[in-house]
Amino acid sequence: MDDIAMHGGDIYSYMEMNGAKPLDYSANINPLGLPDNVKKALAQNIESYSAYPDTNCRKLKEAVSAYEKFEADCILFGNGAADIIYRICYALRPKTALLTAPTFSEYGQALENTGCKIEYFGLSPEYGFTVGTGILEQVSGKDIVFICNPNNPTGNLADRSLIYKLAEKCRKENCILVIDECFMDFIAEKKSYSFIEYLEDFDNVIIVKAFTKIFAMAGLRLGYCLCSNKEILLKIEKAGQPWSVSTPAQVAGIAAIGDKDYLIRTARIIDEERGYLSKNLSSFGFTVFESHTNFILFKAEQTDLYDRLYKKGVLIRKCANFKGLDDTYYRIAVRCREDNEKLINAISEVIKNG
C-alpha cells in the first residue's frame, strides 16, 4: 500500500487490488466535479479532436489573459502544472535552489533531475507551518526559489507583503522566484493574496497555475505559467514537446474559465465543508492545522490510520514522504457533505475499535 500513498489520486491501484472504487480523500479535486459547460463543450467539439492541437493555444490564451488580466503573450500552457515545473527546471538549469519544507514534492524531484543542489527552509508546526521572514536570509547564493501559496500539504497562506520582499530579494540576488498558485482560486478573497498584479514589475518571477484541481480537470491535464520576461518564457517553451496541450484540454479550458458562478459556489462550499471537517477532526483529538484551501493537514497519534481507513475503502494522503513531516501527519481533501460524513464516520469507527 506504500506505493499508492506516494501521491494522491491513485484510485486505479486500489481498484486493481480490491475490485471496487474507493472514497478518495487523497486527491484535492473540486468536489463540484467537472463543470457542466465543460462537458457540453467537450461533446460539441468532438469532431475537431482528429487534428493536431494548436501549439500556440491561441483561443485559450485569449481566455486566460482576460481572466487573469495579464498579457496574452506572457502566458505559456503545458500538460498540467507538473509539466510546467519540470520545464522550468530543464530550461533554466539552476545550480542551487531553495525550497520550503514541507511543500509539494515535484519541485525537488524536478530540480534533482537537473543535478541541482537543494537547500530547505523548514516550516515549524508550532507556528502553523507559516513562512517567516527568515526565508529572506537564505536566498543569497541561490539560482531559483520555489514557494507554494497556498502551500501544499499545509494549506496555509504566505503574507503577500512577504512574497513581495522575497521577489525583491531574489531580483537583487539575480535569482528566479517561482510562485505556485495552483490552489489560489479556491480562496474567495484571492486578490488579497495572489501576486499576479505585481508580476509586470518583476522579470524574475514566474507564477504557476492549473485547471487540474479548481475545475476538476485532473484527467485532462492543463496547466500554465505567467511571466513578464518573454525570454524566460521562450526557454521554458523550448524545454517541452510541441503538442503538450491536447485539443480537448484547450476546449475544456476555454469553457471552464468563463464559468464565474462555478468559482463562487466552489469557494462557498469549500469554506463551509472545511469548517465541518476541521471541527470533527479536532473532536477526535487530532491536531488540525489551519487551512485556507480545499484540503486539511492534521496530526494523529495513530501511525496506521491510512492502512485502517484503506481497509474501509477510504483513501487519505499519508504525508511521511513530505520533507519535514513524519508518519503521524495526514492530509485529506475537502469534499461534499455526504462524502465528508462518510469519512468522519469511518474515522470514528477506526478510533473506536482501537
Short mmCIF file of C-alpha atoms in Angstrom, two decimals:
data_model
loop_
_atom_site.label_atom_id
_atom_site.label_comp_id
_atom_site.label_asym_id
_atom_site.label_seq_id
_atom_site.Cartn_x
_atom_site.Cartn_y
_atom_site.Cartn_z
CA MET A 1 0.00 0.00 0.00
CA ASP A 2 3.01 2.33 0.32
CA ASP A 3 3.22 2.94 -3.43
CA ILE A 4 -0.43 4.04 -3.55
CA ALA A 5 0.18 6.67 -0.88
CA MET A 6 3.18 8.33 -2.53
CA HIS A 7 0.87 10.61 -4.50
CA GLY A 8 -2.81 11.30 -4.14
CA GLY A 9 -5.48 10.14 -6.54
CA ASP A 10 -4.20 6.66 -7.41
CA ILE A 11 -7.64 5.05 -7.38
CA TYR A 12 -6.53 2.67 -10.14
CA SER A 13 -4.11 0.66 -7.98
CA TYR A 14 -6.79 0.43 -5.32
CA MET A 15 -9.38 -0.85 -7.80
CA GLU A 16 -6.90 -3.32 -9.27
CA MET A 17 -6.15 -4.71 -5.83
CA ASN A 18 -9.67 -4.55 -4.34
CA GLY A 19 -12.10 -4.67 -7.27
CA ALA A 20 -14.03 -1.60 -6.14
CA LYS A 21 -13.73 2.19 -6.33
CA PRO A 22 -12.61 3.88 -3.10
CA LEU A 23 -13.85 7.06 -1.46
CA ASP A 24 -10.86 9.17 -2.46
CA TYR A 25 -9.74 11.82 0.01
CA SER A 26 -6.10 11.66 -1.15
CA ALA A 27 -6.53 13.99 -4.15
CA ASN A 28 -7.58 17.62 -3.70
CA ILE A 29 -10.09 17.89 -6.55
CA ASN A 30 -13.03 20.31 -6.62
CA PRO A 31 -15.99 18.38 -5.11
CA LEU A 32 -18.37 20.02 -7.59
CA GLY A 33 -16.78 17.95 -10.34
CA LEU A 34 -16.25 18.89 -13.96
CA PRO A 35 -18.38 21.98 -14.81
CA ASP A 36 -21.45 21.21 -16.94
CA ASN A 37 -20.45 23.72 -19.61
CA VAL A 38 -17.10 21.97 -19.94
CA LYS A 39 -18.84 18.64 -20.51
CA LYS A 40 -21.01 20.22 -23.20
CA ALA A 41 -18.05 21.89 -24.89
CA LEU A 42 -16.08 18.63 -24.97
CA ALA A 43 -19.02 16.82 -26.59
CA GLN A 44 -19.80 19.60 -29.08
CA ASN A 45 -16.20 19.81 -30.32
CA ILE A 46 -15.54 16.10 -30.62
CA GLU A 47 -15.10 16.26 -34.42
CA SER A 48 -12.09 18.56 -34.01
CA TYR A 49 -10.05 16.06 -32.00
CA SER A 50 -8.69 14.24 -35.04
CA ALA A 51 -6.50 17.23 -36.00
CA TYR A 52 -3.29 18.23 -34.25
CA PRO A 53 -3.86 20.75 -31.46
CA ASP A 54 -2.95 24.41 -31.75
CA THR A 55 0.60 24.53 -30.36
CA ASN A 56 0.14 28.23 -29.52
CA CYS A 57 -3.17 27.67 -27.68
CA ARG A 58 -4.41 30.94 -29.24
CA LYS A 59 -8.07 30.91 -28.11
CA LEU A 60 -7.21 29.52 -24.70
CA LYS A 61 -4.51 32.14 -24.26
CA GLU A 62 -7.01 34.92 -25.00
CA ALA A 63 -9.49 33.50 -22.49
CA VAL A 64 -6.92 33.12 -19.71
CA SER A 65 -5.46 36.54 -20.46
CA ALA A 66 -8.88 38.12 -19.88
CA TYR A 67 -9.42 36.06 -16.74
CA GLU A 68 -6.03 36.83 -15.17
CA LYS A 69 -5.89 40.38 -16.59
CA PHE A 70 -2.40 39.66 -17.86
CA GLU A 71 -0.76 39.98 -21.29
CA ALA A 72 -1.56 37.00 -23.51
CA ASP A 73 1.98 36.78 -24.91
CA CYS A 74 3.26 36.30 -21.36
CA ILE A 75 1.28 33.11 -20.73
CA LEU A 76 2.54 29.59 -21.52
CA PHE A 77 0.50 26.37 -21.29
CA GLY A 78 1.54 22.83 -20.51
CA ASN A 79 0.35 19.32 -19.69
CA GLY A 80 -0.60 20.24 -16.13
CA ALA A 81 1.34 22.28 -13.57
CA ALA A 82 3.86 19.46 -13.10
CA ASP A 83 4.83 19.71 -16.78
CA ILE A 84 5.47 23.43 -16.35
CA ILE A 85 7.53 22.86 -13.19
CA TYR A 86 9.75 20.29 -14.90
CA ARG A 87 10.13 22.52 -17.96
CA ILE A 88 11.24 25.44 -15.79
CA CYS A 89 13.97 23.30 -14.24
CA TYR A 90 15.08 21.81 -17.56
CA ALA A 91 15.09 25.22 -19.27
CA LEU A 92 16.88 27.25 -16.60
CA ARG A 93 19.21 24.53 -15.25
CA PRO A 94 19.70 26.11 -11.82
CA LYS A 95 22.74 25.02 -9.79
CA THR A 96 21.33 25.87 -6.36
CA ALA A 97 17.73 26.09 -5.16
CA LEU A 98 15.75 26.98 -2.05
CA LEU A 99 12.53 25.16 -1.10
CA THR A 100 10.33 25.31 1.97
CA ALA A 101 9.75 22.10 3.92
CA PRO A 102 7.18 20.65 3.82
CA THR A 103 5.96 21.52 0.34
CA PHE A 104 4.94 19.94 -2.98
CA SER A 105 7.44 17.17 -3.75
CA GLU A 106 7.57 17.72 -7.52
CA TYR A 107 9.78 20.81 -7.13
CA GLY A 108 12.52 18.74 -5.53
CA GLN A 109 12.15 15.87 -7.98
CA ALA A 110 12.36 18.19 -11.00
CA LEU A 111 15.39 20.00 -9.56
CA GLU A 112 17.18 16.76 -8.73
CA ASN A 113 16.68 15.61 -12.33
CA THR A 114 18.82 18.56 -13.44
CA GLY A 115 21.52 17.93 -10.83
CA CYS A 116 20.56 20.99 -8.77
CA LYS A 117 21.70 21.31 -5.15
CA ILE A 118 18.69 21.95 -2.87
CA GLU A 119 18.59 23.83 0.42
CA TYR A 120 15.49 23.84 2.63
CA PHE A 121 13.79 26.44 4.79
CA GLY A 122 11.99 24.49 7.48
CA LEU A 123 8.42 25.40 8.41
CA SER A 124 7.51 24.80 12.05
CA PRO A 125 4.27 23.09 13.18
CA GLU A 126 4.38 25.24 16.33
CA TYR A 127 3.72 28.25 14.10
CA GLY A 128 1.23 26.51 11.83
CA PHE A 129 3.89 25.95 9.13
CA THR A 130 3.80 29.69 8.32
CA VAL A 131 6.60 31.08 6.16
CA GLY A 132 8.53 33.68 8.15
CA THR A 133 10.91 36.48 7.19
CA GLY A 134 13.84 34.16 7.91
CA ILE A 135 13.47 32.77 4.40
CA LEU A 136 14.91 36.04 3.04
CA GLU A 137 18.24 35.28 4.68
CA GLN A 138 18.58 32.01 2.74
CA VAL A 139 18.10 33.47 -0.75
CA SER A 140 21.71 34.57 -1.13
CA GLY A 141 23.66 32.29 -3.47
CA LYS A 142 20.56 30.60 -4.90
CA ASP A 143 19.61 30.46 -8.58
CA ILE A 144 15.96 29.62 -8.02
CA VAL A 145 13.39 29.66 -5.20
CA PHE A 146 10.07 27.79 -5.23
CA ILE A 147 7.24 28.82 -2.93
CA CYS A 148 3.77 27.30 -2.92
CA ASN A 149 0.96 29.69 -1.96
CA PRO A 150 -1.36 28.34 -0.58
CA ASN A 151 1.15 25.70 0.42
CA ASN A 152 0.64 22.01 -0.26
CA PRO A 153 0.26 19.99 2.01
CA THR A 154 -0.21 22.52 4.85
CA GLY A 155 -2.97 24.66 3.28
CA ASN A 156 -1.70 27.90 4.80
CA LEU A 157 -1.07 31.20 3.05
CA ALA A 158 2.07 33.33 2.96
CA ASP A 159 1.52 37.03 3.53
CA ARG A 160 1.68 38.89 0.21
CA SER A 161 3.97 41.56 1.67
CA LEU A 162 6.48 38.80 2.47
CA ILE A 163 6.18 37.39 -1.05
CA TYR A 164 6.89 40.89 -2.37
CA LYS A 165 10.01 41.17 -0.23
CA LEU A 166 11.06 37.71 -1.38
CA ALA A 167 10.63 38.75 -5.03
CA GLU A 168 12.75 41.84 -4.39
CA LYS A 169 15.44 39.84 -2.60
CA CYS A 170 15.53 37.30 -5.41
CA ARG A 171 15.86 40.06 -8.01
CA LYS A 172 18.73 41.61 -6.08
CA GLU A 173 20.45 38.21 -5.93
CA ASN A 174 19.82 37.52 -9.66
CA CYS A 175 17.56 34.63 -8.64
CA ILE A 176 14.35 33.28 -10.20
CA LEU A 177 11.30 33.09 -7.92
CA VAL A 178 8.61 30.54 -8.85
CA ILE A 179 5.28 31.04 -7.07
CA ASP A 180 2.89 28.11 -7.29
CA GLU A 181 -0.67 29.47 -7.04
CA CYS A 182 -2.47 26.29 -8.14
CA PHE A 183 -4.81 26.43 -5.13
CA MET A 184 -5.31 30.20 -5.08
CA ASP A 185 -8.64 30.08 -6.93
CA PHE A 186 -10.26 28.16 -4.08
CA ILE A 187 -9.99 31.30 -1.96
CA ALA A 188 -12.83 33.83 -2.17
CA GLU A 189 -10.52 36.75 -1.27
CA LYS A 190 -7.70 35.58 -3.57
CA LYS A 191 -6.98 39.13 -4.82
CA SER A 192 -5.57 39.89 -1.39
CA TYR A 193 -3.04 37.07 -1.68
CA SER A 194 -2.22 36.48 -5.36
CA PHE A 195 0.99 38.03 -6.70
CA ILE A 196 -0.27 38.35 -10.27
CA GLU A 197 -0.97 42.09 -10.09
CA TYR A 198 2.72 42.72 -9.28
CA LEU A 199 4.06 40.37 -11.94
CA GLU A 200 4.76 43.05 -14.56
CA ASP A 201 7.19 44.73 -12.14
CA PHE A 202 9.34 41.61 -11.71
CA ASP A 203 11.03 39.97 -14.69
CA ASN A 204 12.49 37.31 -12.37
CA VAL A 205 9.14 35.92 -11.14
CA ILE A 206 7.14 33.04 -12.64
CA ILE A 207 3.65 32.14 -11.40
CA VAL A 208 2.38 28.60 -11.97
CA LYS A 209 -1.33 27.73 -12.07
CA ALA A 210 -3.51 24.86 -13.24
CA PHE A 211 -7.05 23.86 -14.16
CA THR A 212 -6.43 20.47 -12.54
CA LYS A 213 -7.83 20.99 -9.04
CA ILE A 214 -10.07 24.06 -9.26
CA PHE A 215 -12.04 22.80 -12.30
CA ALA A 216 -11.75 19.06 -11.54
CA MET A 217 -9.82 18.51 -14.77
CA ALA A 218 -7.02 16.27 -13.47
CA GLY A 219 -7.53 13.75 -16.27
CA LEU A 220 -7.42 16.38 -19.00
CA ARG A 221 -4.05 17.81 -17.85
CA LEU A 222 -3.90 21.59 -18.28
CA GLY A 223 -1.57 23.99 -16.50
CA TYR A 224 0.05 27.32 -17.29
CA CYS A 225 2.59 29.85 -16.14
CA LEU A 226 2.68 33.63 -16.28
CA CYS A 227 5.90 35.64 -16.57
CA SER A 228 6.64 39.16 -17.82
CA ASN A 229 10.06 38.01 -19.04
CA LYS A 230 9.41 36.69 -22.56
CA GLU A 231 12.98 35.43 -22.91
CA ILE A 232 12.47 33.12 -19.93
CA LEU A 233 9.08 32.01 -21.29
CA LEU A 234 10.67 31.08 -24.61
CA LYS A 235 13.27 28.94 -22.85
CA ILE A 236 10.55 27.17 -20.88
CA GLU A 237 8.52 26.60 -24.06
CA LYS A 238 11.50 25.05 -25.87
CA ALA A 239 12.13 22.70 -22.94
CA GLY A 240 8.96 20.73 -23.74
CA GLN A 241 7.49 18.94 -26.73
CA PRO A 242 5.24 20.99 -29.08
CA TRP A 243 1.88 19.21 -28.62
CA SER A 244 1.82 19.14 -24.83
CA VAL A 245 -1.71 20.60 -24.61
CA SER A 246 -4.35 18.47 -26.33
CA THR A 247 -7.32 19.90 -28.21
CA PRO A 248 -9.80 18.55 -25.63
CA ALA A 249 -7.78 20.23 -22.86
CA GLN A 250 -7.86 23.55 -24.72
CA VAL A 251 -11.59 23.27 -25.37
CA ALA A 252 -12.22 22.44 -21.71
CA GLY A 253 -10.03 25.29 -20.51
CA ILE A 254 -11.85 27.89 -22.58
CA ALA A 255 -15.23 26.69 -21.35
CA ALA A 256 -14.14 26.43 -17.70
CA ILE A 257 -12.51 29.84 -17.39
CA GLY A 258 -15.76 31.60 -18.26
CA ASP A 259 -17.82 29.95 -15.53
CA LYS A 260 -17.65 32.53 -12.72
CA ASP A 261 -20.66 31.11 -10.87
CA TYR A 262 -18.83 27.78 -10.55
CA LEU A 263 -15.92 29.51 -8.80
CA ILE A 264 -18.22 31.41 -6.44
CA ARG A 265 -20.07 28.21 -5.48
CA THR A 266 -16.76 26.41 -5.03
CA ALA A 267 -15.35 28.98 -2.60
CA ARG A 268 -18.57 28.92 -0.54
CA ILE A 269 -18.78 25.11 -0.33
CA ILE A 270 -15.08 24.68 0.43
CA ASP A 271 -15.22 27.24 3.24
CA GLU A 272 -18.27 25.60 4.82
CA GLU A 273 -17.12 21.99 4.48
CA ARG A 274 -13.56 22.75 5.58
CA GLY A 275 -15.02 24.09 8.83
CA TYR A 276 -17.16 20.97 9.26
CA LEU A 277 -14.20 18.64 8.74
CA SER A 278 -11.79 20.64 10.91
CA LYS A 279 -14.25 20.66 13.82
CA ASN A 280 -14.84 16.92 13.62
CA LEU A 281 -11.17 16.05 13.18
CA SER A 282 -10.36 18.12 16.26
CA SER A 283 -13.03 16.22 18.22
CA PHE A 284 -11.00 13.03 17.68
CA GLY A 285 -8.04 14.61 19.44
CA PHE A 286 -6.11 15.27 16.21
CA THR A 287 -4.00 18.41 15.81
CA VAL A 288 -5.66 20.19 12.89
CA PHE A 289 -3.70 22.89 11.08
CA GLU A 290 -5.46 25.95 9.73
CA SER A 291 -6.10 25.73 6.00
CA HIS A 292 -7.32 28.31 3.51
CA THR A 293 -7.92 25.96 0.63
CA ASN A 294 -9.56 22.63 -0.30
CA PHE A 295 -7.51 20.29 1.87
CA ILE A 296 -6.59 19.88 5.53
CA LEU A 297 -3.38 18.71 7.18
CA PHE A 298 -3.68 17.05 10.58
CA LYS A 299 -1.50 15.16 13.03
CA ALA A 300 -2.71 11.99 14.78
CA GLU A 301 -1.22 9.59 17.30
CA GLN A 302 -2.12 6.67 15.05
CA THR A 303 0.62 5.86 12.54
CA ASP A 304 -1.61 3.24 10.91
CA LEU A 305 -4.61 5.48 10.23
CA TYR A 306 -4.05 5.30 6.47
CA ASP A 307 -3.97 1.49 6.44
CA ARG A 308 -7.04 1.13 8.63
CA LEU A 309 -9.10 3.55 6.54
CA TYR A 310 -7.81 1.86 3.38
CA LYS A 311 -9.43 -1.38 4.57
CA LYS A 312 -12.72 0.53 4.86
CA GLY A 313 -12.48 1.75 1.27
CA VAL A 314 -11.28 5.25 2.12
CA LEU A 315 -8.06 6.75 0.74
CA ILE A 316 -6.35 9.59 2.57
CA ARG A 317 -2.89 11.04 1.94
CA LYS A 318 -0.21 9.96 4.37
CA CYS A 319 2.47 12.62 4.49
CA ALA A 320 5.64 10.93 5.76
CA ASN A 321 7.29 11.40 2.36
CA PHE A 322 6.99 15.19 2.63
CA LYS A 323 10.28 16.58 3.95
CA GLY A 324 9.67 17.91 7.46
CA LEU A 325 6.73 15.60 8.25
CA ASP A 326 6.55 12.09 9.70
CA ASP A 327 4.11 9.17 9.70
CA THR A 328 1.74 10.86 12.17
CA TYR A 329 0.76 13.50 9.59
CA TYR A 330 -2.11 13.06 7.13
CA ARG A 331 -3.86 15.22 4.54
CA ILE A 332 -7.47 14.97 3.42
CA ALA A 333 -9.38 16.72 0.66
CA VAL A 334 -12.49 18.79 1.31
CA ARG A 335 -15.46 17.19 -0.41
CA CYS A 336 -19.27 17.46 -0.31
CA ARG A 337 -21.16 16.97 2.96
CA GLU A 338 -22.41 13.47 2.11
CA ASP A 339 -18.87 12.22 1.49
CA ASN A 340 -17.46 14.15 4.43
CA GLU A 341 -19.92 12.45 6.77
CA LYS A 342 -18.81 9.06 5.43
CA LEU A 343 -15.18 9.97 6.11
CA ILE A 344 -15.88 11.17 9.65
CA ASN A 345 -17.92 8.04 10.39
CA ALA A 346 -15.12 5.83 9.05
CA ILE A 347 -12.51 7.59 11.21
CA SER A 348 -14.82 7.33 14.22
CA GLU A 349 -15.19 3.58 13.73
CA VAL A 350 -11.44 3.11 13.32
CA ILE A 351 -10.66 5.01 16.52
CA LYS A 352 -13.45 3.30 18.48
CA ASN A 353 -12.10 -0.11 17.52
CA GLY A 354 -8.65 0.81 18.76
#
